[in-house]
């Protein structure tokens, strides 16, 4: 079994990572050229987002051929070289398997469109109701989830874009096709997989309208999902590899089942509840201040319950679908450096496997776009229209996108203070934030106190310390909603982590917590300057804005 408990995973969004040929688009050559940098971070695995043949309506999450490399990103040979070169450095690749749907340009879908019954059964085609879609379900990218095909007189299901048709996993042939894809890349030498929205693969037997929501309760963690995952893992022999499932709107009970080792499903899963605490009324497109009480309770419950059941969490703040955390829960102006470090230590000292999303280790911020013309993402462009139609002004709409668009996490990796942040010699496919002049690898390599160096330290700590990798976890009372604390324990050792999510100074007077901090030894601090003052504290702990400390005993 591969060790994933002392490990850290780095996520690459290929289109925005590094461009090797000046066409403005990141590529495999770019990744290969940056392997030494990734090695220097100490990470063990790289999850790279899909680079397979695709019309790119959803930047590669619309796969037209699982065995071919999109020429925009390079060749199959280069992919093989990349896997081998990383291996030689002790880094394993995890490839991204988009198995809930294919692009409508996939040969299977094209055959289905021509009315071939064998291939129609690869997808979910249904009759409409009096000229209307079969159900009222909504696509996750806006609009109804069914698309009509006049030549067939039927509708097909697409939980995402209309060019991403959902596969019919109840068809054993589809399951065999997916196993073959896994076998192919396993033979190519990858060491693991990330499974895209994999908890949506099992659809209900009967399709009915949802009068309470958008339909997700009928297909999320569906009735055959565990069985299908077990079959996939067993028949491809990947139980010993590192696997992570992306779980959309999932439940704790299901994530325990997905990751309990003896069930033979996955190593770990991503869940997203902690990234919805700033959605007003659960709506991504309505801004609200983060609800820190829920943030604390969500982490507390998931961490403690997963531990009890021997499940395993993937730990993360950022990915290619999320705004940048330093802009979201930190402060990308006044307390940029300190808050980025606080957020990092909060995640990296927990129980689970941490993921670093490209640029997070630099404290990269949201894009700062001010015009709809700067946006590229299909979801953002759809919601721009939907929000305008709902009556928001252009300014209000741009404010929402500025906080919520997936493009916030997709701006080019900032390598240097120079032109295009050193990402490309050509015009990047999406704009580069102005702050690349000081937020970039080159500058942060030179600064011993940089966010980059702090991430290196966190990665190294998890490798060295069984307490961090394997220890127990318990969330503590702080008596202050804006300050979240937890302890890690092992063999009588205790590590106490205290993080403030407040933009003001905060007082902690809980006597037990204060005593621990007073009597413990400072293990890690988000800010070396403020750390000194904690050593001198008396009765109360006064935490600086967005600061974090960890104390060992
Ligand atoms: C996942 C991916 C996202 C994609 C969606 C549909 O959520 O992370 O980028 O749009 O699945 O494949
Ligand atoms: Ca390129």
PDB file of N, CA and C in Angstrom, residues 12-33 48-65 68-82 95-96 185 358 410 423 429:
ATOM      1  N   UNK A  12      -1.916  20.333 -10.186  1.00  0.00           N
ATOM      2  CA  UNK A  12      -1.584  21.158 -11.353  1.00  0.00           C
ATOM      3  C   UNK A  12      -2.812  21.309 -12.247  1.00  0.00           C
ATOM      4  N   UNK A  13      -3.161  22.542 -12.525  1.00  0.00           N
ATOM      5  CA  UNK A  13      -4.181  22.837 -13.537  1.00  0.00           C
ATOM      6  C   UNK A  13      -3.392  23.141 -14.805  1.00  0.00           C
ATOM      7  N   UNK A  14      -3.279  22.167 -15.651  1.00  0.00           N
ATOM      8  CA  UNK A  14      -2.277  22.199 -16.731  1.00  0.00           C
ATOM      9  C   UNK A  14      -2.356  23.453 -17.594  1.00  0.00           C
ATOM     10  N   UNK A  15      -3.556  23.884 -17.887  1.00  0.00           N
ATOM     11  CA  UNK A  15      -3.702  25.011 -18.818  1.00  0.00           C
ATOM     12  C   UNK A  15      -3.040  26.286 -18.283  1.00  0.00           C
ATOM     13  N   UNK A  16      -2.910  26.362 -16.961  1.00  0.00           N
ATOM     14  CA  UNK A  16      -2.396  27.592 -16.347  1.00  0.00           C
ATOM     15  C   UNK A  16      -1.089  27.402 -15.596  1.00  0.00           C
ATOM     16  N   UNK A  17      -0.410  26.281 -15.797  1.00  0.00           N
ATOM     17  CA  UNK A  17       0.772  26.025 -14.967  1.00  0.00           C
ATOM     18  C   UNK A  17       2.055  26.566 -15.603  1.00  0.00           C
ATOM     19  N   UNK A  18       2.377  26.088 -16.779  1.00  0.00           N
ATOM     20  CA  UNK A  18       3.593  26.568 -17.432  1.00  0.00           C
ATOM     21  C   UNK A  18       3.522  26.255 -18.919  1.00  0.00           C
ATOM     22  N   UNK A  19       3.756  27.268 -19.720  1.00  0.00           N
ATOM     23  CA  UNK A  19       3.655  27.125 -21.178  1.00  0.00           C
ATOM     24  C   UNK A  19       5.050  26.983 -21.770  1.00  0.00           C
ATOM     25  N   UNK A  20       5.305  25.869 -22.463  1.00  0.00           N
ATOM     26  CA  UNK A  20       6.670  25.636 -22.978  1.00  0.00           C
ATOM     27  C   UNK A  20       6.874  26.109 -24.415  1.00  0.00           C
ATOM     28  N   UNK A  21       5.776  26.426 -25.145  1.00  0.00           N
ATOM     29  CA  UNK A  21       5.975  26.764 -26.557  1.00  0.00           C
ATOM     30  C   UNK A  21       5.392  28.111 -26.971  1.00  0.00           C
ATOM     31  N   UNK A  22       5.049  28.925 -25.980  1.00  0.00           N
ATOM     32  CA  UNK A  22       4.669  30.303 -26.295  1.00  0.00           C
ATOM     33  C   UNK A  22       3.309  30.489 -26.938  1.00  0.00           C
ATOM     34  N   UNK A  23       2.433  29.462 -26.872  1.00  0.00           N
ATOM     35  CA  UNK A  23       1.090  29.666 -27.435  1.00  0.00           C
ATOM     36  C   UNK A  23       0.105  30.182 -26.379  1.00  0.00           C
ATOM     37  N   UNK A  24       0.614  30.466 -25.180  1.00  0.00           N
ATOM     38  CA  UNK A  24      -0.234  31.048 -24.138  1.00  0.00           C
ATOM     39  C   UNK A  24      -0.986  30.022 -23.309  1.00  0.00           C
ATOM     40  N   UNK A  25      -0.735  28.740 -23.584  1.00  0.00           N
ATOM     41  CA  UNK A  25      -1.456  27.662 -22.897  1.00  0.00           C
ATOM     42  C   UNK A  25      -0.451  26.723 -22.236  1.00  0.00           C
ATOM     43  N   UNK A  26      -0.649  26.474 -20.972  1.00  0.00           N
ATOM     44  CA  UNK A  26       0.227  25.558 -20.246  1.00  0.00           C
ATOM     45  C   UNK A  26       0.196  24.180 -20.894  1.00  0.00           C
ATOM     46  N   UNK A  27       1.243  23.391 -20.706  1.00  0.00           N
ATOM     47  CA  UNK A  27       1.306  22.108 -21.410  1.00  0.00           C
ATOM     48  C   UNK A  27       2.202  21.115 -20.678  1.00  0.00           C
ATOM     49  N   UNK A  28       2.291  19.913 -21.250  1.00  0.00           N
ATOM     50  CA  UNK A  28       3.076  18.843 -20.625  1.00  0.00           C
ATOM     51  C   UNK A  28       4.557  19.227 -20.562  1.00  0.00           C
ATOM     52  N   UNK A  29       5.042  19.866 -21.625  1.00  0.00           N
ATOM     53  CA  UNK A  29       6.441  20.313 -21.627  1.00  0.00           C
ATOM     54  C   UNK A  29       6.691  21.260 -20.458  1.00  0.00           C
ATOM     55  N   UNK A  30       5.721  22.116 -20.199  1.00  0.00           N
ATOM     56  CA  UNK A  30       5.832  23.061 -19.080  1.00  0.00           C
ATOM     57  C   UNK A  30       5.919  22.323 -17.754  1.00  0.00           C
ATOM     58  N   UNK A  31       5.082  21.315 -17.591  1.00  0.00           N
ATOM     59  CA  UNK A  31       5.125  20.548 -16.338  1.00  0.00           C
ATOM     60  C   UNK A  31       6.497  19.883 -16.184  1.00  0.00           C
ATOM     61  N   UNK A  32       6.955  19.263 -17.277  1.00  0.00           N
ATOM     62  CA  UNK A  32       8.258  18.572 -17.201  1.00  0.00           C
ATOM     63  C   UNK A  32       9.359  19.544 -16.792  1.00  0.00           C
ATOM     64  N   UNK A  33       9.308  20.754 -17.338  1.00  0.00           N
ATOM     65  CA  UNK A  33      10.379  21.705 -17.026  1.00  0.00           C
ATOM     66  C   UNK A  33      10.331  22.152 -15.566  1.00  0.00           C
ATOM     67  N   UNK A  48      -2.702  15.932 -11.799  1.00  0.00           N
ATOM     68  CA  UNK A  48      -2.766  16.853 -12.932  1.00  0.00           C
ATOM     69  C   UNK A  48      -4.168  16.762 -13.546  1.00  0.00           C
ATOM     70  N   UNK A  49      -4.761  17.914 -13.798  1.00  0.00           N
ATOM     71  CA  UNK A  49      -6.129  17.946 -14.343  1.00  0.00           C
ATOM     72  C   UNK A  49      -6.106  17.423 -15.787  1.00  0.00           C
ATOM     73  N   UNK A  50      -7.261  17.044 -16.339  1.00  0.00           N
ATOM     74  CA  UNK A  50      -7.297  16.297 -17.608  1.00  0.00           C
ATOM     75  C   UNK A  50      -6.631  17.032 -18.772  1.00  0.00           C
ATOM     76  N   UNK A  51      -5.830  16.257 -19.541  1.00  0.00           N
ATOM     77  CA  UNK A  51      -5.180  16.810 -20.739  1.00  0.00           C
ATOM     78  C   UNK A  51      -5.487  15.926 -21.933  1.00  0.00           C
ATOM     79  N   UNK A  52      -6.589  15.204 -21.848  1.00  0.00           N
ATOM     80  CA  UNK A  52      -6.963  14.267 -22.913  1.00  0.00           C
ATOM     81  C   UNK A  52      -7.710  15.011 -24.029  1.00  0.00           C
ATOM     82  N   UNK A  53      -7.895  14.328 -25.150  1.00  0.00           N
ATOM     83  CA  UNK A  53      -8.551  14.991 -26.279  1.00  0.00           C
ATOM     84  C   UNK A  53      -9.926  15.510 -25.855  1.00  0.00           C
ATOM     85  N   UNK A  54     -10.182  16.757 -26.200  1.00  0.00           N
ATOM     86  CA  UNK A  54     -11.377  17.421 -25.683  1.00  0.00           C
ATOM     87  C   UNK A  54     -11.653  18.687 -26.484  1.00  0.00           C
ATOM     88  N   UNK A  55     -12.915  19.014 -26.689  1.00  0.00           N
ATOM     89  CA  UNK A  55     -13.220  20.313 -27.304  1.00  0.00           C
ATOM     90  C   UNK A  55     -13.005  21.478 -26.332  1.00  0.00           C
ATOM     91  N   UNK A  56     -12.687  21.166 -25.091  1.00  0.00           N
ATOM     92  CA  UNK A  56     -12.329  22.174 -24.081  1.00  0.00           C
ATOM     93  C   UNK A  56     -13.478  23.132 -23.721  1.00  0.00           C
ATOM     94  N   UNK A  57     -14.705  22.674 -23.817  1.00  0.00           N
ATOM     95  CA  UNK A  57     -15.794  23.541 -23.359  1.00  0.00           C
ATOM     96  C   UNK A  57     -15.756  23.700 -21.843  1.00  0.00           C
ATOM     97  N   UNK A  58     -15.241  22.677 -21.166  1.00  0.00           N
ATOM     98  CA  UNK A  58     -15.058  22.770 -19.713  1.00  0.00           C
ATOM     99  C   UNK A  58     -13.579  22.494 -19.400  1.00  0.00           C
ATOM    100  N   UNK A  59     -12.706  23.053 -20.230  1.00  0.00           N
ATOM    101  CA  UNK A  59     -11.261  22.927 -20.035  1.00  0.00           C
ATOM    102  C   UNK A  59     -10.788  21.499 -19.762  1.00  0.00           C
ATOM    103  N   UNK A  60     -11.273  20.569 -20.549  1.00  0.00           N
ATOM    104  CA  UNK A  60     -10.752  19.211 -20.467  1.00  0.00           C
ATOM    105  C   UNK A  60     -11.594  18.266 -19.628  1.00  0.00           C
ATOM    106  N   UNK A  61     -12.547  18.811 -18.871  1.00  0.00           N
ATOM    107  CA  UNK A  61     -13.468  17.943 -18.123  1.00  0.00           C
ATOM    108  C   UNK A  61     -14.591  17.454 -19.037  1.00  0.00           C
ATOM    109  N   UNK A  62     -14.402  17.688 -20.318  1.00  0.00           N
ATOM    110  CA  UNK A  62     -15.295  17.170 -21.356  1.00  0.00           C
ATOM    111  C   UNK A  62     -14.413  16.341 -22.290  1.00  0.00           C
ATOM    112  N   UNK A  63     -14.245  15.073 -21.921  1.00  0.00           N
ATOM    113  CA  UNK A  63     -13.259  14.229 -22.609  1.00  0.00           C
ATOM    114  C   UNK A  63     -13.861  13.601 -23.867  1.00  0.00           C
ATOM    115  N   UNK A  64     -13.130  13.737 -24.980  1.00  0.00           N
ATOM    116  CA  UNK A  64     -13.587  13.136 -26.235  1.00  0.00           C
ATOM    117  C   UNK A  64     -12.841  11.836 -26.533  1.00  0.00           C
ATOM    118  N   UNK A  65     -11.707  11.626 -25.868  1.00  0.00           N
ATOM    119  CA  UNK A  65     -10.979  10.362 -26.010  1.00  0.00           C
ATOM    120  C   UNK A  65     -10.043  10.214 -24.811  1.00  0.00           C
ATOM    121  N   UNK A  68      -6.122   9.550 -25.675  1.00  0.00           N
ATOM    122  CA  UNK A  68      -5.332  10.438 -26.531  1.00  0.00           C
ATOM    123  C   UNK A  68      -5.048  11.740 -25.812  1.00  0.00           C
ATOM    124  N   UNK A  69      -3.868  12.274 -26.055  1.00  0.00           N
ATOM    125  CA  UNK A  69      -3.506  13.558 -25.462  1.00  0.00           C
ATOM    126  C   UNK A  69      -3.993  14.679 -26.379  1.00  0.00           C
ATOM    127  N   UNK A  70      -4.571  15.688 -25.791  1.00  0.00           N
ATOM    128  CA  UNK A  70      -4.999  16.869 -26.551  1.00  0.00           C
ATOM    129  C   UNK A  70      -3.742  17.529 -27.134  1.00  0.00           C
ATOM    130  N   UNK A  71      -3.665  17.690 -28.450  1.00  0.00           N
ATOM    131  CA  UNK A  71      -2.459  18.247 -29.072  1.00  0.00           C
ATOM    132  C   UNK A  71      -2.079  19.614 -28.493  1.00  0.00           C
ATOM    133  N   UNK A  72      -3.057  20.328 -27.971  1.00  0.00           N
ATOM    134  CA  UNK A  72      -2.796  21.625 -27.342  1.00  0.00           C
ATOM    135  C   UNK A  72      -1.850  21.481 -26.149  1.00  0.00           C
ATOM    136  N   UNK A  73      -1.839  20.276 -25.552  1.00  0.00           N
ATOM    137  CA  UNK A  73      -1.015  20.061 -24.357  1.00  0.00           C
ATOM    138  C   UNK A  73       0.250  19.247 -24.641  1.00  0.00           C
ATOM    139  N   UNK A  74       0.315  18.589 -25.800  1.00  0.00           N
ATOM    140  CA  UNK A  74       1.505  17.790 -26.109  1.00  0.00           C
ATOM    141  C   UNK A  74       1.124  16.469 -26.738  1.00  0.00           C
ATOM    142  N   UNK A  75       1.991  15.478 -26.539  1.00  0.00           N
ATOM    143  CA  UNK A  75       1.771  14.172 -27.167  1.00  0.00           C
ATOM    144  C   UNK A  75       1.743  13.081 -26.098  1.00  0.00           C
ATOM    145  N   UNK A  76       1.295  11.905 -26.529  1.00  0.00           N
ATOM    146  CA  UNK A  76       1.272  10.763 -25.626  1.00  0.00           C
ATOM    147  C   UNK A  76       2.692  10.431 -25.153  1.00  0.00           C
ATOM    148  N   UNK A  77       3.610  10.537 -26.077  1.00  0.00           N
ATOM    149  CA  UNK A  77       4.997  10.259 -25.737  1.00  0.00           C
ATOM    150  C   UNK A  77       5.493  11.195 -24.618  1.00  0.00           C
ATOM    151  N   UNK A  78       5.120  12.450 -24.734  1.00  0.00           N
ATOM    152  CA  UNK A  78       5.532  13.402 -23.691  1.00  0.00           C
ATOM    153  C   UNK A  78       4.901  13.061 -22.348  1.00  0.00           C
ATOM    154  N   UNK A  79       3.648  12.602 -22.401  1.00  0.00           N
ATOM    155  CA  UNK A  79       2.983  12.215 -21.147  1.00  0.00           C
ATOM    156  C   UNK A  79       3.736  11.057 -20.510  1.00  0.00           C
ATOM    157  N   UNK A  80       4.152  10.110 -21.343  1.00  0.00           N
ATOM    158  CA  UNK A  80       4.897   8.956 -20.833  1.00  0.00           C
ATOM    159  C   UNK A  80       6.243   9.406 -20.250  1.00  0.00           C
ATOM    160  N   UNK A  81       6.916  10.310 -20.965  1.00  0.00           N
ATOM    161  CA  UNK A  81       8.196  10.837 -20.460  1.00  0.00           C
ATOM    162  C   UNK A  81       8.003  11.545 -19.119  1.00  0.00           C
ATOM    163  N   UNK A  82       6.927  12.306 -19.057  1.00  0.00           N
ATOM    164  CA  UNK A  82       6.641  13.062 -17.834  1.00  0.00           C
ATOM    165  C   UNK A  82       6.454  12.110 -16.637  1.00  0.00           C
ATOM    166  N   UNK A  95      -3.625  10.735 -12.272  1.00  0.00           N
ATOM    167  CA  UNK A  95      -4.342  11.290 -13.419  1.00  0.00           C
ATOM    168  C   UNK A  95      -5.829  11.450 -13.074  1.00  0.00           C
ATOM    169  N   UNK A  96      -6.428  12.389 -13.783  1.00  0.00           N
ATOM    170  CA  UNK A  96      -7.792  12.807 -13.453  1.00  0.00           C
ATOM    171  C   UNK A  96      -8.787  12.077 -14.366  1.00  0.00           C
ATOM    172  N   UNK A 185      -3.814   3.626 -18.176  1.00  0.00           N
ATOM    173  CA  UNK A 185      -2.961   4.612 -17.502  1.00  0.00           C
ATOM    174  C   UNK A 185      -2.178   3.991 -16.348  1.00  0.00           C
ATOM    175  N   UNK A 358      -1.698  24.670  -7.205  1.00  0.00           N
ATOM    176  CA  UNK A 358      -0.656  25.528  -7.786  1.00  0.00           C
ATOM    177  C   UNK A 358      -0.850  27.008  -7.454  1.00  0.00           C
ATOM    178  N   UNK A 410      -7.807  30.135 -11.713  1.00  0.00           N
ATOM    179  CA  UNK A 410      -7.263  29.619 -12.974  1.00  0.00           C
ATOM    180  C   UNK A 410      -6.315  30.586 -13.672  1.00  0.00           C
ATOM    181  N   UNK A 423       4.992  32.823 -17.032  1.00  0.00           N
ATOM    182  CA  UNK A 423       4.168  31.658 -17.388  1.00  0.00           C
ATOM    183  C   UNK A 423       4.312  31.305 -18.860  1.00  0.00           C
ATOM    184  N   UNK A 429      -3.749  32.671 -22.125  1.00  0.00           N
ATOM    185  CA  UNK A 429      -5.154  32.465 -22.495  1.00  0.00           C
ATOM    186  C   UNK A 429      -6.112  33.174 -21.533  1.00  0.00           C
TER     187      UNK A 429
END
